[in-house]
The first five atom37 places (N, CA, C, CB, O) and aatype in JSON, in Angstrom:
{
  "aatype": [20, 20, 20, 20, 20, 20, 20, 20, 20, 20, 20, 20, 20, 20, 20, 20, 20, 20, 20, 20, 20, 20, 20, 20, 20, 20, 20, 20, 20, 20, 20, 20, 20, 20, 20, 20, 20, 20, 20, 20, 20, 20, 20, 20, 20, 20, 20, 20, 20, 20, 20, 20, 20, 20, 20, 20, 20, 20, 20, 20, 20, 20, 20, 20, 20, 20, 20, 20, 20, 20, 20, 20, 20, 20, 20, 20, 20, 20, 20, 20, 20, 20, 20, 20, 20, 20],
  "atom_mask": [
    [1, 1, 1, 1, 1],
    [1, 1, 1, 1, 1],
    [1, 1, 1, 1, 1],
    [1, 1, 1, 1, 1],
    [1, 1, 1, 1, 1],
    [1, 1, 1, 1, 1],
    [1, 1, 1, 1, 1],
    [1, 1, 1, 1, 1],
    [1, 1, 1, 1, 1],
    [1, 1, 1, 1, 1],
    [1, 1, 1, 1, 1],
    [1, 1, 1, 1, 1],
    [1, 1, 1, 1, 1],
    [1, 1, 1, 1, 1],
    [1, 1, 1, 1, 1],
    [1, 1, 1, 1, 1],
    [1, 1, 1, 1, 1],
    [1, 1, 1, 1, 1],
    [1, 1, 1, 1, 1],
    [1, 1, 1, 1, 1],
    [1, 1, 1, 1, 1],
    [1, 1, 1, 1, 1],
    [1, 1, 1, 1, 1],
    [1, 1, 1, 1, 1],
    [1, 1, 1, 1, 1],
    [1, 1, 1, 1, 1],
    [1, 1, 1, 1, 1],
    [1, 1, 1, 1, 1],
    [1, 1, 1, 1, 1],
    [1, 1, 1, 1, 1],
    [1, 1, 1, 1, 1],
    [1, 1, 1, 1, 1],
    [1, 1, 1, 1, 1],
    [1, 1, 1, 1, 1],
    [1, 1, 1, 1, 1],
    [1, 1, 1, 1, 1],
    [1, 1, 1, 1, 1],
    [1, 1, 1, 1, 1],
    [1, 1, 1, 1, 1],
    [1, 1, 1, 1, 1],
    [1, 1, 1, 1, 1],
    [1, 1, 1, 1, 1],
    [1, 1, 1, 1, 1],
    [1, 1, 1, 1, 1],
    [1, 1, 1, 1, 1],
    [1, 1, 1, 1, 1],
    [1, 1, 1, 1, 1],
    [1, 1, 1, 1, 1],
    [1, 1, 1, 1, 1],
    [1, 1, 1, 1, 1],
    [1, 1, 1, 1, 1],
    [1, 1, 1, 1, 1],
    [1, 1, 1, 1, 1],
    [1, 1, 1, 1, 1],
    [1, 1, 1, 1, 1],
    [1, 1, 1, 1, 1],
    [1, 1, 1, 1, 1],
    [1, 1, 1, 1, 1],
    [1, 1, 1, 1, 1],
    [1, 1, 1, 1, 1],
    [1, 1, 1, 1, 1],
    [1, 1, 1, 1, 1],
    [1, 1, 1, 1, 1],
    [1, 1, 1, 1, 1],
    [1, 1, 1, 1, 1],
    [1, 1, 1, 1, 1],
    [1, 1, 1, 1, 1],
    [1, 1, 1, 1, 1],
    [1, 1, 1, 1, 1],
    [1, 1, 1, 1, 1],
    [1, 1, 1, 1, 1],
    [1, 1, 1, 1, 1],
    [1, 1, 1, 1, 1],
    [1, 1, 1, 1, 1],
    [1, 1, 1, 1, 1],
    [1, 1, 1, 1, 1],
    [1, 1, 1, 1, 1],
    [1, 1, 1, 1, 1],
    [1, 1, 1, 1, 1],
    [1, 1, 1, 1, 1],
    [1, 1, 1, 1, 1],
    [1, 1, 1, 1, 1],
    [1, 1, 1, 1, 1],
    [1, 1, 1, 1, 1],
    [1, 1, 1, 1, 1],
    [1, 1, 1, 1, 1]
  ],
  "atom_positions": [
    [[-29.31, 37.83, 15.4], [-28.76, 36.51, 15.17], [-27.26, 36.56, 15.35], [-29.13, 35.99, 13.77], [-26.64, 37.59, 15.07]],
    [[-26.39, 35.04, 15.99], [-25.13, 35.17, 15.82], [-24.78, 34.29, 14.54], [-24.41, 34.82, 17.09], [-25.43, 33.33, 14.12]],
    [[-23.56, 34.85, 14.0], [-22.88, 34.77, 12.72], [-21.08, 34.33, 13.15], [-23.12, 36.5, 11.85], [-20.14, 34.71, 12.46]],
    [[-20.9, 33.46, 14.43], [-19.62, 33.58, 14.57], [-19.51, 34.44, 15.44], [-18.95, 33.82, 13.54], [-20.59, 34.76, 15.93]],
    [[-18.24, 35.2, 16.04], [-18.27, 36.33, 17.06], [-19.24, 37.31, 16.33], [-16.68, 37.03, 17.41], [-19.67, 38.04, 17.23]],
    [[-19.63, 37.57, 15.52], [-20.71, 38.88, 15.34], [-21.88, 38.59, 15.87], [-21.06, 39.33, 13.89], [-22.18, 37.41, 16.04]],
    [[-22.69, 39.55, 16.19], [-24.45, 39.86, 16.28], [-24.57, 40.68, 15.73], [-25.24, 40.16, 17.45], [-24.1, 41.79, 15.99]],
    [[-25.54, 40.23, 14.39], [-26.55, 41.2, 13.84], [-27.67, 41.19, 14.2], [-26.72, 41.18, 12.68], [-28.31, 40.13, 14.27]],
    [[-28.32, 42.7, 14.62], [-29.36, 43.11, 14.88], [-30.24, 42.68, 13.57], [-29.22, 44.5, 15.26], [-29.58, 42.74, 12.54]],
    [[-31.47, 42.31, 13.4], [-31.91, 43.06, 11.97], [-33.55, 43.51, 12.41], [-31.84, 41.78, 10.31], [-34.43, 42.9, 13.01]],
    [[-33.47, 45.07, 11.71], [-34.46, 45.64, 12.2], [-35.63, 45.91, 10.7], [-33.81, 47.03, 13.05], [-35.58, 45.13, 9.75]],
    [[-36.32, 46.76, 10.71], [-36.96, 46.78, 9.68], [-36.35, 47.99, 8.65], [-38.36, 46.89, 10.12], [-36.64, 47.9, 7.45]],
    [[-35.66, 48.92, 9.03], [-34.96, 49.12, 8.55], [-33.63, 48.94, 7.76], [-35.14, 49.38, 8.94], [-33.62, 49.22, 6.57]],
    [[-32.76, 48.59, 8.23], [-31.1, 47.93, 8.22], [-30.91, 46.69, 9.43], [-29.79, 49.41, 8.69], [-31.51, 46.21, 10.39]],
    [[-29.9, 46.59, 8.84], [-29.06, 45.21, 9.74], [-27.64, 46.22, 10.27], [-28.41, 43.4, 8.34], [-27.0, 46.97, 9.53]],
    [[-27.4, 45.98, 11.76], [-26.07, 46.48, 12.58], [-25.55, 45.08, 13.23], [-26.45, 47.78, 13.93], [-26.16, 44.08, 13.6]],
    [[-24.14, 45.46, 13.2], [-23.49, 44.43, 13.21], [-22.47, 44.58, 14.5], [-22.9, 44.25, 11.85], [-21.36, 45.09, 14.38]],
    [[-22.86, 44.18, 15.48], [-21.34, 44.23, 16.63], [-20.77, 43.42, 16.81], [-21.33, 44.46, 17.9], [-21.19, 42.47, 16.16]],
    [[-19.6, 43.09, 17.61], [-19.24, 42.09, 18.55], [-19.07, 41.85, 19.66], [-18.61, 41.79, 18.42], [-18.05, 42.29, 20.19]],
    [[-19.98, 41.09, 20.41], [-20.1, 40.4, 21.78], [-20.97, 39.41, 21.73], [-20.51, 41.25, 22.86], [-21.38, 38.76, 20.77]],
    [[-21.32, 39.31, 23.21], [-21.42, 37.75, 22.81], [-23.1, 37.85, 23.89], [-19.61, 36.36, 23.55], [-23.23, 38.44, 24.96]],
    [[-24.17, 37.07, 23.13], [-25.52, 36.69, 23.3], [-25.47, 36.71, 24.75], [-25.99, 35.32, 22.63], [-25.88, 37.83, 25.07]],
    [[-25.19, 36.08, 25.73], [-25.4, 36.18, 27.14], [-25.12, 37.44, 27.69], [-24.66, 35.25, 27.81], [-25.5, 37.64, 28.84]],
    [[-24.59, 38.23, 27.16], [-24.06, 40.01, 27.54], [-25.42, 40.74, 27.45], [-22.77, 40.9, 26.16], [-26.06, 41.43, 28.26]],
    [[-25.66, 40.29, 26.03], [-26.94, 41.19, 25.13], [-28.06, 40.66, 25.71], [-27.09, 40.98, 23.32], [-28.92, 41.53, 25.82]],
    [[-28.44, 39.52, 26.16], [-29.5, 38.86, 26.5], [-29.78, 39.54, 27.98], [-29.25, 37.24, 26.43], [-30.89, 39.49, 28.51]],
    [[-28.72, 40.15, 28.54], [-28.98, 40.35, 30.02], [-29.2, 41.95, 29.63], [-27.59, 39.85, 31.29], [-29.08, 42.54, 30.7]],
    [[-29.46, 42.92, 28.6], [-29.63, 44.04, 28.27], [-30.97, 44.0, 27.91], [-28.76, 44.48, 27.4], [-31.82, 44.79, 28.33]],
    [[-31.19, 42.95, 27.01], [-32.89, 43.71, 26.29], [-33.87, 43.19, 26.94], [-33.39, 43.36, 24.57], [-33.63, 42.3, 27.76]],
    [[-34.83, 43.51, 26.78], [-36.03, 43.87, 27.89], [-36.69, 42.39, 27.62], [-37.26, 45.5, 27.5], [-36.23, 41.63, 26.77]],
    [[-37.43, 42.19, 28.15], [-38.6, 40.66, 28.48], [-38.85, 40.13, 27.06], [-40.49, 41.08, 29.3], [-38.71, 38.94, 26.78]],
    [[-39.3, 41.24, 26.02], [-40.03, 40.76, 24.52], [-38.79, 40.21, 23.88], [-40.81, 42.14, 23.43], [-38.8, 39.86, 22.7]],
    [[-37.84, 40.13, 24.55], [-36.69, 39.53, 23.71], [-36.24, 38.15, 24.08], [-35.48, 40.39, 23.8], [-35.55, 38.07, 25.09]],
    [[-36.44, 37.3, 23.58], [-36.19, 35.55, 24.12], [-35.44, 34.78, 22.97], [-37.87, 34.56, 24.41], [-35.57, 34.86, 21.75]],
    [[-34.54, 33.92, 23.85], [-33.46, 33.24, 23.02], [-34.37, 31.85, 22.58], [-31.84, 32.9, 24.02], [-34.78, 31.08, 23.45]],
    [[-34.54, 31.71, 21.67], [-35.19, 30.65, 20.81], [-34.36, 29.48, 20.31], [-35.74, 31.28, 19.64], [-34.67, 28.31, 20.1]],
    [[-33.19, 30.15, 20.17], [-31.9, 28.77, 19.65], [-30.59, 29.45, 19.83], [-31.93, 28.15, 17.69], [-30.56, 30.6, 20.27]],
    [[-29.38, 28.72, 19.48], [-28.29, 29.08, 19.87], [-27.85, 30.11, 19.29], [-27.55, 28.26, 19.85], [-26.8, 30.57, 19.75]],
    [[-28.55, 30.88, 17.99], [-27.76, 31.63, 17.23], [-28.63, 32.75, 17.35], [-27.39, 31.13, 15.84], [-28.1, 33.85, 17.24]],
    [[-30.41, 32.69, 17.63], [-31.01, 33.52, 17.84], [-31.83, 34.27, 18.98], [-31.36, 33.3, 17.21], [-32.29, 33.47, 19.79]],
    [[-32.05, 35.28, 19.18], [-32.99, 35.77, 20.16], [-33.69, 36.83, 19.37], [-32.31, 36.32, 21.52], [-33.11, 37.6, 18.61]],
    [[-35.18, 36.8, 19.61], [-36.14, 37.21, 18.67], [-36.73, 38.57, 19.73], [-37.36, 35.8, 18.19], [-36.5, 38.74, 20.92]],
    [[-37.3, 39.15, 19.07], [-38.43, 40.21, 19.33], [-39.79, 39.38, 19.58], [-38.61, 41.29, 17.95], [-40.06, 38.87, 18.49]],
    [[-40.53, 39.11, 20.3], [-41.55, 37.83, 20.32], [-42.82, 39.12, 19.91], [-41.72, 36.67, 22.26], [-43.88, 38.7, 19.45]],
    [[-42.63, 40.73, 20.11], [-43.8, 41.15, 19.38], [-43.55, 41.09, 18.13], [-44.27, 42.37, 19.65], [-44.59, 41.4, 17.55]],
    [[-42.56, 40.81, 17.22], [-42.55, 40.67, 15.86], [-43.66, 38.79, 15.32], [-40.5, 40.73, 15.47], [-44.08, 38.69, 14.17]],
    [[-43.82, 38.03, 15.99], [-43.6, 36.92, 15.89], [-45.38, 36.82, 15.17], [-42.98, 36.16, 17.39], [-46.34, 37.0, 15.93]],
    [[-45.57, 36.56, 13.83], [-47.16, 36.27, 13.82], [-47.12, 35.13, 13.78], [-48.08, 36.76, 12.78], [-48.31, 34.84, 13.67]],
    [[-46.43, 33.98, 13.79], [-46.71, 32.28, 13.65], [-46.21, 31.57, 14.77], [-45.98, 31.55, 12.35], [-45.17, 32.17, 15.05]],
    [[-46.36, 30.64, 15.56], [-45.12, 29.99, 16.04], [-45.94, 28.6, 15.87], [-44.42, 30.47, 17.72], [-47.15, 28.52, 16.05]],
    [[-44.88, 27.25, 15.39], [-45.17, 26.26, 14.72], [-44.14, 25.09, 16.2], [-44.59, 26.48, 12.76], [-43.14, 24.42, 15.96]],
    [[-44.72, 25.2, 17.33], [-43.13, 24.12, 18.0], [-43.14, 22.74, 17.17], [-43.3, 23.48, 20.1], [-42.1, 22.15, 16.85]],
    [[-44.44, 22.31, 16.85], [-43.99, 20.86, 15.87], [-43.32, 20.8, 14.88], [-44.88, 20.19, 15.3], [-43.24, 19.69, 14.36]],
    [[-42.49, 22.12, 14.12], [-41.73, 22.14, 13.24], [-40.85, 22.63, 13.94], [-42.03, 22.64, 12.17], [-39.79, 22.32, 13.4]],
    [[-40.69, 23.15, 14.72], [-39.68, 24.33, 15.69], [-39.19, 25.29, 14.81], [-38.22, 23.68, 16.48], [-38.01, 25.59, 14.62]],
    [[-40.56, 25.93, 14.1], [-40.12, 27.6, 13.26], [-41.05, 28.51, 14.04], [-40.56, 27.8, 11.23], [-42.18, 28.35, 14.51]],
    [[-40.35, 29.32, 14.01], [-40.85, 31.15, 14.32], [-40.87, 31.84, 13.13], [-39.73, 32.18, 15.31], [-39.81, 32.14, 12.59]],
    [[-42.1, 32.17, 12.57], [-42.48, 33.0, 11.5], [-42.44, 34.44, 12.23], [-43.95, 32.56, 10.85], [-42.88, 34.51, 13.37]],
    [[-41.77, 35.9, 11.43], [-42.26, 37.18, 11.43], [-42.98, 37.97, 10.64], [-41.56, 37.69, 11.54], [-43.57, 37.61, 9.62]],
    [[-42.95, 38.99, 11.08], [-44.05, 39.76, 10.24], [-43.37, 40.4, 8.77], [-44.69, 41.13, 11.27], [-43.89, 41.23, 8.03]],
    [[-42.07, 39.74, 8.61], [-41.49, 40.68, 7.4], [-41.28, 39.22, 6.47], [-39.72, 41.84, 7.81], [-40.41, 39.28, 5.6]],
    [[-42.06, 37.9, 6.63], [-42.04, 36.89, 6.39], [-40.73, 36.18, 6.36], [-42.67, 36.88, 5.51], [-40.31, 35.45, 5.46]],
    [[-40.2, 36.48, 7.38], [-38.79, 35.28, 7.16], [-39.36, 34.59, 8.96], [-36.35, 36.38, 7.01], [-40.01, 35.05, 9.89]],
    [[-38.74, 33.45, 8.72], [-38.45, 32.57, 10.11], [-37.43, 32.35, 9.92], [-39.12, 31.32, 10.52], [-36.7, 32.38, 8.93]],
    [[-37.22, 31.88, 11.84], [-36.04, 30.93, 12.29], [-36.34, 29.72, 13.24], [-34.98, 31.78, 13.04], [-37.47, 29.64, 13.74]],
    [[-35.38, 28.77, 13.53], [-35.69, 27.86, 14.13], [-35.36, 28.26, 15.44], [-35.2, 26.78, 13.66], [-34.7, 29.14, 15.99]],
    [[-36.21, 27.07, 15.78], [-36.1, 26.8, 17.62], [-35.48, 25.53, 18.08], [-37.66, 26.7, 18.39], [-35.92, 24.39, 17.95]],
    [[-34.53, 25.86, 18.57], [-33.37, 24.81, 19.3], [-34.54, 24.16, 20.14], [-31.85, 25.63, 20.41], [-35.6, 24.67, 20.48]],
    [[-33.99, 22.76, 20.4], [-34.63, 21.66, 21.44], [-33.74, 22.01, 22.95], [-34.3, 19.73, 20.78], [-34.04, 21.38, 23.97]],
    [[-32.84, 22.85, 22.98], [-32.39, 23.29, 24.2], [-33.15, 24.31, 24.89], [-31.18, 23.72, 24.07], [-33.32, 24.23, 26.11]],
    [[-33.82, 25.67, 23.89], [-34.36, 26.18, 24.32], [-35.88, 26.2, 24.28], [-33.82, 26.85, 24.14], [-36.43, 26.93, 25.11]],
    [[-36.61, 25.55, 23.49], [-37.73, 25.06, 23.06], [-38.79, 25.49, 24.39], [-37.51, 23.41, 22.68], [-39.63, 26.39, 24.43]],
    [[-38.45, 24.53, 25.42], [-39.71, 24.85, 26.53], [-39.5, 25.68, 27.34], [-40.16, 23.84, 27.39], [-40.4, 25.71, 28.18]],
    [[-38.36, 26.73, 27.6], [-38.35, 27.7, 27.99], [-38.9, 28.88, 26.51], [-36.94, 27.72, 28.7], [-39.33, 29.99, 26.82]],
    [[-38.85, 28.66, 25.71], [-39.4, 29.96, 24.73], [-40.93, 29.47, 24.36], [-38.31, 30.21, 23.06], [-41.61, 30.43, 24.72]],
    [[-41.5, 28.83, 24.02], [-42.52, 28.81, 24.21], [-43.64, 29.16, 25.59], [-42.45, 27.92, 23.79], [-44.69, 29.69, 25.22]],
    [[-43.56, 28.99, 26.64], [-43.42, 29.62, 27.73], [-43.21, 30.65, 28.28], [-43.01, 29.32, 28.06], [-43.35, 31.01, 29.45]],
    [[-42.8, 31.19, 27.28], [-42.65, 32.69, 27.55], [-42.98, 33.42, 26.68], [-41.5, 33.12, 27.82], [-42.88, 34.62, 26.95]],
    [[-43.47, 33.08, 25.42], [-43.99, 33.46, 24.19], [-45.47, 33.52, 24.84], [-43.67, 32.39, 22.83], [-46.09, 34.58, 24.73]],
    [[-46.14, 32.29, 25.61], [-47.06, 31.85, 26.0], [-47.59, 33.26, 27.08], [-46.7, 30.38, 26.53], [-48.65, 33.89, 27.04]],
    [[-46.55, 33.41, 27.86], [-46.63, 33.74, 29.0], [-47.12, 35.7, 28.35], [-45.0, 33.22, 30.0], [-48.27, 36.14, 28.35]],
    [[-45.94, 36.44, 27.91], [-45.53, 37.68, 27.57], [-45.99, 38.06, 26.27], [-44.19, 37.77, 27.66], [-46.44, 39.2, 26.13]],
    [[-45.93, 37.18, 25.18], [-46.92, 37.49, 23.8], [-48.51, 37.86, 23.48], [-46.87, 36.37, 23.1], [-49.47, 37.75, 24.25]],
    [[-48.49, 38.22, 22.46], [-49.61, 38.42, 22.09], [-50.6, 37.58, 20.73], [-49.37, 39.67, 21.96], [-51.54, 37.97, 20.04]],
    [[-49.82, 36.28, 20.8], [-50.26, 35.25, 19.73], [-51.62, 34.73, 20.2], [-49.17, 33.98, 19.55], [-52.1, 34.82, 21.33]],
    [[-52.01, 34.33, 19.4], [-53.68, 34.1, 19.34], [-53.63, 32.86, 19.08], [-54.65, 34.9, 18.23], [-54.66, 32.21, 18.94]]
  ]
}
């Protein structure tokens, strides 16, 4: 997630904290990683819920985040496409 110039990772372990900026990082991590809203880009194998009529993404460590209406039909679509939701 971004926090301002930071990105925190958060893993299941700890949270790491750098600075740069989402379009840098987005062009680094591999396919399972999709920008969902302006502040986030998710792991889509973490993802056990996705709700677009609320625009939340539930994980498996029970927290969600929302889904921007900018990115909405490109992440679903690719959740669709590359996931493993049922």
């Amino acid at each position: 997630k971004r926090e301002g110039m930071k990105v925190i990772f958060c893993t299941n372990s700890r949270n790491y904290e750098i600075y740069s900026s989402f379009a840098k990082l987005q062009e680094l991590l591999p396919k399972n990683f999709l920008r969902c809203h302006k502040s986030f880009i998710v792991n889509i194998n973490n993802i056990v819920k996705l709700e677009p009529a609320t625009n939340l993404v539930y994980f498996k460590d029970n927290d969600f985040c929302n889904i921007g209406p900018k990115y909405k039909s490109d992440f679903v679509k690719g959740v669709n496409l590359n996931g493993n939701l049922t």
